[in-house]
mmCIF file of C-alpha atoms in Angstrom:
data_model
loop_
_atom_site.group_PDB
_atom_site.id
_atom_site.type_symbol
_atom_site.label_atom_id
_atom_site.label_comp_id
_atom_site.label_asym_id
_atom_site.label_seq_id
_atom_site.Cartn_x
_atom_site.Cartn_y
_atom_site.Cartn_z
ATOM 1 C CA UNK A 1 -21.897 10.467 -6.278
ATOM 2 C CA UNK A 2 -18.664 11.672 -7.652
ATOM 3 C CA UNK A 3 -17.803 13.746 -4.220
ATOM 4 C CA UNK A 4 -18.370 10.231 -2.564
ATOM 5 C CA UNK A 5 -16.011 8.768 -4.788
ATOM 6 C CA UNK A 6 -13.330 11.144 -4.144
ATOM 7 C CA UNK A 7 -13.964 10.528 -0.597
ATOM 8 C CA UNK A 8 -13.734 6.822 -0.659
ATOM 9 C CA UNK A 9 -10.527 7.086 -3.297
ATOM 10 C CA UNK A 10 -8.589 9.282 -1.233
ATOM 11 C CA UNK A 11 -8.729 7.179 1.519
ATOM 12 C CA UNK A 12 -8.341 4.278 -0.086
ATOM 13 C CA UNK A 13 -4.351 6.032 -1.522
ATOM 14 C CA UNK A 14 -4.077 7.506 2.233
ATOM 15 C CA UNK A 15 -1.491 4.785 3.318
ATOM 16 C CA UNK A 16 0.323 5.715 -0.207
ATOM 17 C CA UNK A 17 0.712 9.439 0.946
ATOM 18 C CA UNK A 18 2.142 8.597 4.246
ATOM 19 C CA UNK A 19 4.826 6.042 2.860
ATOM 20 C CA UNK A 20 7.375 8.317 0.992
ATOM 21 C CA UNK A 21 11.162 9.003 2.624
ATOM 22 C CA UNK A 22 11.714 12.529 3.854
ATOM 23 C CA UNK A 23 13.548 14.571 6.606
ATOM 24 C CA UNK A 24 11.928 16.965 8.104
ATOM 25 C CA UNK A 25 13.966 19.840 10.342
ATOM 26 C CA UNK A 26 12.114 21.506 12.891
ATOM 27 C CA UNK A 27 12.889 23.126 16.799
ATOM 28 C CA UNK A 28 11.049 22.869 19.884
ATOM 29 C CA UNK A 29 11.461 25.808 22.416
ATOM 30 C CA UNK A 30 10.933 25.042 26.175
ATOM 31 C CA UNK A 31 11.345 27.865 28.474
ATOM 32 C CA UNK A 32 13.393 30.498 26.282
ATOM 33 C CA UNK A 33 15.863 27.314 24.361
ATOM 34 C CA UNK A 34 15.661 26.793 21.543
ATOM 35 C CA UNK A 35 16.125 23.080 20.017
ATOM 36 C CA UNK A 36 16.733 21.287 16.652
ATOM 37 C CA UNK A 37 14.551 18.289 15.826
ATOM 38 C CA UNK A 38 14.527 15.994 13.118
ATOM 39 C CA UNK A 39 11.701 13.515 11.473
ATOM 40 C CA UNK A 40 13.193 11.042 9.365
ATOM 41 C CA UNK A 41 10.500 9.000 7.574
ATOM 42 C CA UNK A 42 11.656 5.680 6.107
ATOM 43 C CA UNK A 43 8.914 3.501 4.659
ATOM 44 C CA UNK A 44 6.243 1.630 3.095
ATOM 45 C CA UNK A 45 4.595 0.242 5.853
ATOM 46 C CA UNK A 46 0.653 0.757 7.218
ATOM 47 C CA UNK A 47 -0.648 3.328 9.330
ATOM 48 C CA UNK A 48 0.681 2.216 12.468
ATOM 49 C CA UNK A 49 4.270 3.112 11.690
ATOM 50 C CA UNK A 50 6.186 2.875 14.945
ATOM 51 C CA UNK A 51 9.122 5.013 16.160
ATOM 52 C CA UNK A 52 11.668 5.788 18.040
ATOM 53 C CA UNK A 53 13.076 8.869 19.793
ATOM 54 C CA UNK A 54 16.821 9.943 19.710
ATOM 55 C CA UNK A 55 18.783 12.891 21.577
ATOM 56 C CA UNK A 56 21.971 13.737 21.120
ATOM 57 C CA UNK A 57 24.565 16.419 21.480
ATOM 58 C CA UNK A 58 24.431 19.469 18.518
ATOM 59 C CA UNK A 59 27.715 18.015 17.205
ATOM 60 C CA UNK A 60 26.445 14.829 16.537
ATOM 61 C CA UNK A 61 23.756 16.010 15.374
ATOM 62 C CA UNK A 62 24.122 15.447 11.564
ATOM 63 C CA UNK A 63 26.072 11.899 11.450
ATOM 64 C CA UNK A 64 22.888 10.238 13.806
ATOM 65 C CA UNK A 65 20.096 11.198 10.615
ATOM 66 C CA UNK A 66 23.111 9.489 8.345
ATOM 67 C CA UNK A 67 23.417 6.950 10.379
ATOM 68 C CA UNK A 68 19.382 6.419 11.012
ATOM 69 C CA UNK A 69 19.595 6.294 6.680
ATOM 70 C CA UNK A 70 22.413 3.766 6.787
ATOM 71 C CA UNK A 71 20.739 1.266 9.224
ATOM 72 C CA UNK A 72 17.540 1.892 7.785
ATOM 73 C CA UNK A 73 19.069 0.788 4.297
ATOM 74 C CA UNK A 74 21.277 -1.962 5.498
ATOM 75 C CA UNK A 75 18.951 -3.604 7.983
ATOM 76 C CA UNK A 76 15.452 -4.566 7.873
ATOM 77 C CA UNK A 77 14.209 -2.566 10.905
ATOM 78 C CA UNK A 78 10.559 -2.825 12.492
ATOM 79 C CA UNK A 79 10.593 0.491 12.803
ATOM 80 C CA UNK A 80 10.014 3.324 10.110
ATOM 81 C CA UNK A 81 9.915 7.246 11.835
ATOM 82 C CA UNK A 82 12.754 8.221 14.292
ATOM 83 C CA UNK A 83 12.615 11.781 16.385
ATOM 84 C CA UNK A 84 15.939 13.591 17.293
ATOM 85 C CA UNK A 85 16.099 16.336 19.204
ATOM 86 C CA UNK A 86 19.398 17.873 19.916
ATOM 87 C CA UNK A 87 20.005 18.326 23.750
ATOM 88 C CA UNK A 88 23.369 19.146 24.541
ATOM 89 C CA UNK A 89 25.195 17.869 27.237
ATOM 90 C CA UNK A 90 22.133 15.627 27.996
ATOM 91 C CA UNK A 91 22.846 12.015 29.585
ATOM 92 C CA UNK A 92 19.863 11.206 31.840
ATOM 93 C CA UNK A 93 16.503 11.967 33.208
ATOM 94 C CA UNK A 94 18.239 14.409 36.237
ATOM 95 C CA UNK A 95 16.181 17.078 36.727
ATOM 96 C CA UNK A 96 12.269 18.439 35.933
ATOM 97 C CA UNK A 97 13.853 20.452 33.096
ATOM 98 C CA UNK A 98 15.170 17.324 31.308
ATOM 99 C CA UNK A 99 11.770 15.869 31.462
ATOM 100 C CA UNK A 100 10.040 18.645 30.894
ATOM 101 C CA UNK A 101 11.567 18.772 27.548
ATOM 102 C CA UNK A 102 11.530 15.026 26.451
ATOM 103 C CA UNK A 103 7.492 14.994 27.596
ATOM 104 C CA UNK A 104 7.213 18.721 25.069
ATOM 105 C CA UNK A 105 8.937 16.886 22.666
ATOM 106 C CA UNK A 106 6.596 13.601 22.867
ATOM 107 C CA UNK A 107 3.718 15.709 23.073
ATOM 108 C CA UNK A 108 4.457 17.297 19.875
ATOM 109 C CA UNK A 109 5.664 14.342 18.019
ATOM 110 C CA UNK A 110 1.784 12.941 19.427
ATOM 111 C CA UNK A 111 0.269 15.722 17.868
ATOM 112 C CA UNK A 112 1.555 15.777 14.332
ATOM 113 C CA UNK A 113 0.849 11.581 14.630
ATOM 114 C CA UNK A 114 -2.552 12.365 15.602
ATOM 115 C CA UNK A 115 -2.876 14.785 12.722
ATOM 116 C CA UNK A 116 -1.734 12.351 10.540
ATOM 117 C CA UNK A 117 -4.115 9.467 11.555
ATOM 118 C CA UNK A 118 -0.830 7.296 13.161
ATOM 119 C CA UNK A 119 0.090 5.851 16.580
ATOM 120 C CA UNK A 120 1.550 7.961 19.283
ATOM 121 C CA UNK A 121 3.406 8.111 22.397
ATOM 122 C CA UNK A 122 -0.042 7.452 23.899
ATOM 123 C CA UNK A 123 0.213 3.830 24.496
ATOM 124 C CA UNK A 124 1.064 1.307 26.402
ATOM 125 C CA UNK A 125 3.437 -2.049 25.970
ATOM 126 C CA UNK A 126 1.983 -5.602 26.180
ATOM 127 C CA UNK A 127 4.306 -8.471 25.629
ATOM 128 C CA UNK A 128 3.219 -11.017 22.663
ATOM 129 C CA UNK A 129 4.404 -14.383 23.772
ATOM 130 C CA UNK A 130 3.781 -15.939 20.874
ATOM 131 C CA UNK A 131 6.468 -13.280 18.647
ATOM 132 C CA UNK A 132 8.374 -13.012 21.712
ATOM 133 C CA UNK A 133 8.287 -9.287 21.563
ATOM 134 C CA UNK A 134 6.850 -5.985 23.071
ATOM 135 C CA UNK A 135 3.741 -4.650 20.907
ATOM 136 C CA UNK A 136 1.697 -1.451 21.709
ATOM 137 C CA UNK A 137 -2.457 -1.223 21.556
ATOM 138 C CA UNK A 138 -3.727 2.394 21.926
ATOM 139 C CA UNK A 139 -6.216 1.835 23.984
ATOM 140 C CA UNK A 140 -5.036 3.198 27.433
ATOM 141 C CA UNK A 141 -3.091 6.471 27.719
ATOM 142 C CA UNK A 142 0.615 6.719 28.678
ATOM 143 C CA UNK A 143 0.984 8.314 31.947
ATOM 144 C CA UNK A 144 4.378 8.436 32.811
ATOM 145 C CA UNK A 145 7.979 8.796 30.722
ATOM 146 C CA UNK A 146 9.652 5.758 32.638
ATOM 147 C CA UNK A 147 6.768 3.523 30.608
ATOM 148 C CA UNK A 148 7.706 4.936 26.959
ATOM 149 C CA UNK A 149 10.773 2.498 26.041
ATOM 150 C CA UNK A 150 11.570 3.334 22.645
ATOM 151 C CA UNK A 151 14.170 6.669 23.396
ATOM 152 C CA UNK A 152 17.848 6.689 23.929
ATOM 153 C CA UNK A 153 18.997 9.439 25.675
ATOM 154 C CA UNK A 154 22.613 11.246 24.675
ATOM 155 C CA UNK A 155 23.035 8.533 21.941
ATOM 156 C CA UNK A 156 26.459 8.599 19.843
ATOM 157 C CA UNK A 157 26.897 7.492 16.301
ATOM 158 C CA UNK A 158 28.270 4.787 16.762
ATOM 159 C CA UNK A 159 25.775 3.372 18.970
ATOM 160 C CA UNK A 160 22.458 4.348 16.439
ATOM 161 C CA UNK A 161 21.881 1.007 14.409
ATOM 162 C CA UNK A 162 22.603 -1.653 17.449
ATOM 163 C CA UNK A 163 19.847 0.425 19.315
ATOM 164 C CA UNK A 164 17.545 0.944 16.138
ATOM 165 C CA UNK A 165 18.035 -3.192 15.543
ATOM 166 C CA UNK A 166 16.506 -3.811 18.953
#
């Protein structure tokens, strides 16, 4: 009885566990580079939590998690977890390699979600017409990066909270 408890108790505080602020630093390596990646967690909110994915150039690198913070604090965003991964010199989608790193990157961010019992990359868009807005159900697989809308390649400071408000 008291194991069940525990059980039932722990899931019950499982939202609370997944709703503190941190920034986690990480790389992803894709054919012998090496990349720096950032998880910025910013929220109370339930288990859906959506995000949004960020690259930028390694100088910039540092003032677009400030700037992430900033909006985050000054706005009242939809969304709670942002992904950056530092690609330099990266503007658009022009060759297998730049997609074959975005897609590693999504994969991976899909597997620690997963882990974690949250939404993923897997999904598709619907349009509410009520909210007038874009929302995401799970239940069909994303096949394809053109589909995934919430990433803005090369992004500069500058441009982080106009593109986070949208």
């Amino acid at each position: 009885m008291r194991k069940y408890l525990l059980i039932i108790s722990f899931l019950f505080f499982k939202t609370f566990i997944y709703s503190q602020d941190f920034i986690k630093s990480d790389t992803l390596k894709s054919e012998s580079e090496v990349y720096r990646t950032s998880h910025i967690s910013m929220g109370n909110s339930g288990l859906t939590k959506y995000f949004k994915i960020l690259t930028c150039d390694s100088s910039d690198f540092k003032k677009i998690e400030l700037e992430i913070i900033n909006c985050y604090t000054k706005h009242k965003l939809e969304y709670t977890e942002f992904y950056i991964i530092c690609i330099p010199n990266y503007i658009k989608l022009q060759s297998n390699k730049e997609t074959d790193i975005l897609m590693k990157f999504i994969n991976k961010i899909d597997a620690e979600r997963m882990n974690l019992n949250l939404s993923t990359a897997l999904i598709k868009l619907k349009y509410d017409f009520k909210n007038n807005k874009f929302e995401y159900y799970l239940d069909e697989p994303k096949k394809d990066l053109i589909e995934f809308k919430d990433y803005k390649l090369n992004i500069k400071p500058n441009e982080v909270c106009m593109f986070l408000r949208r």
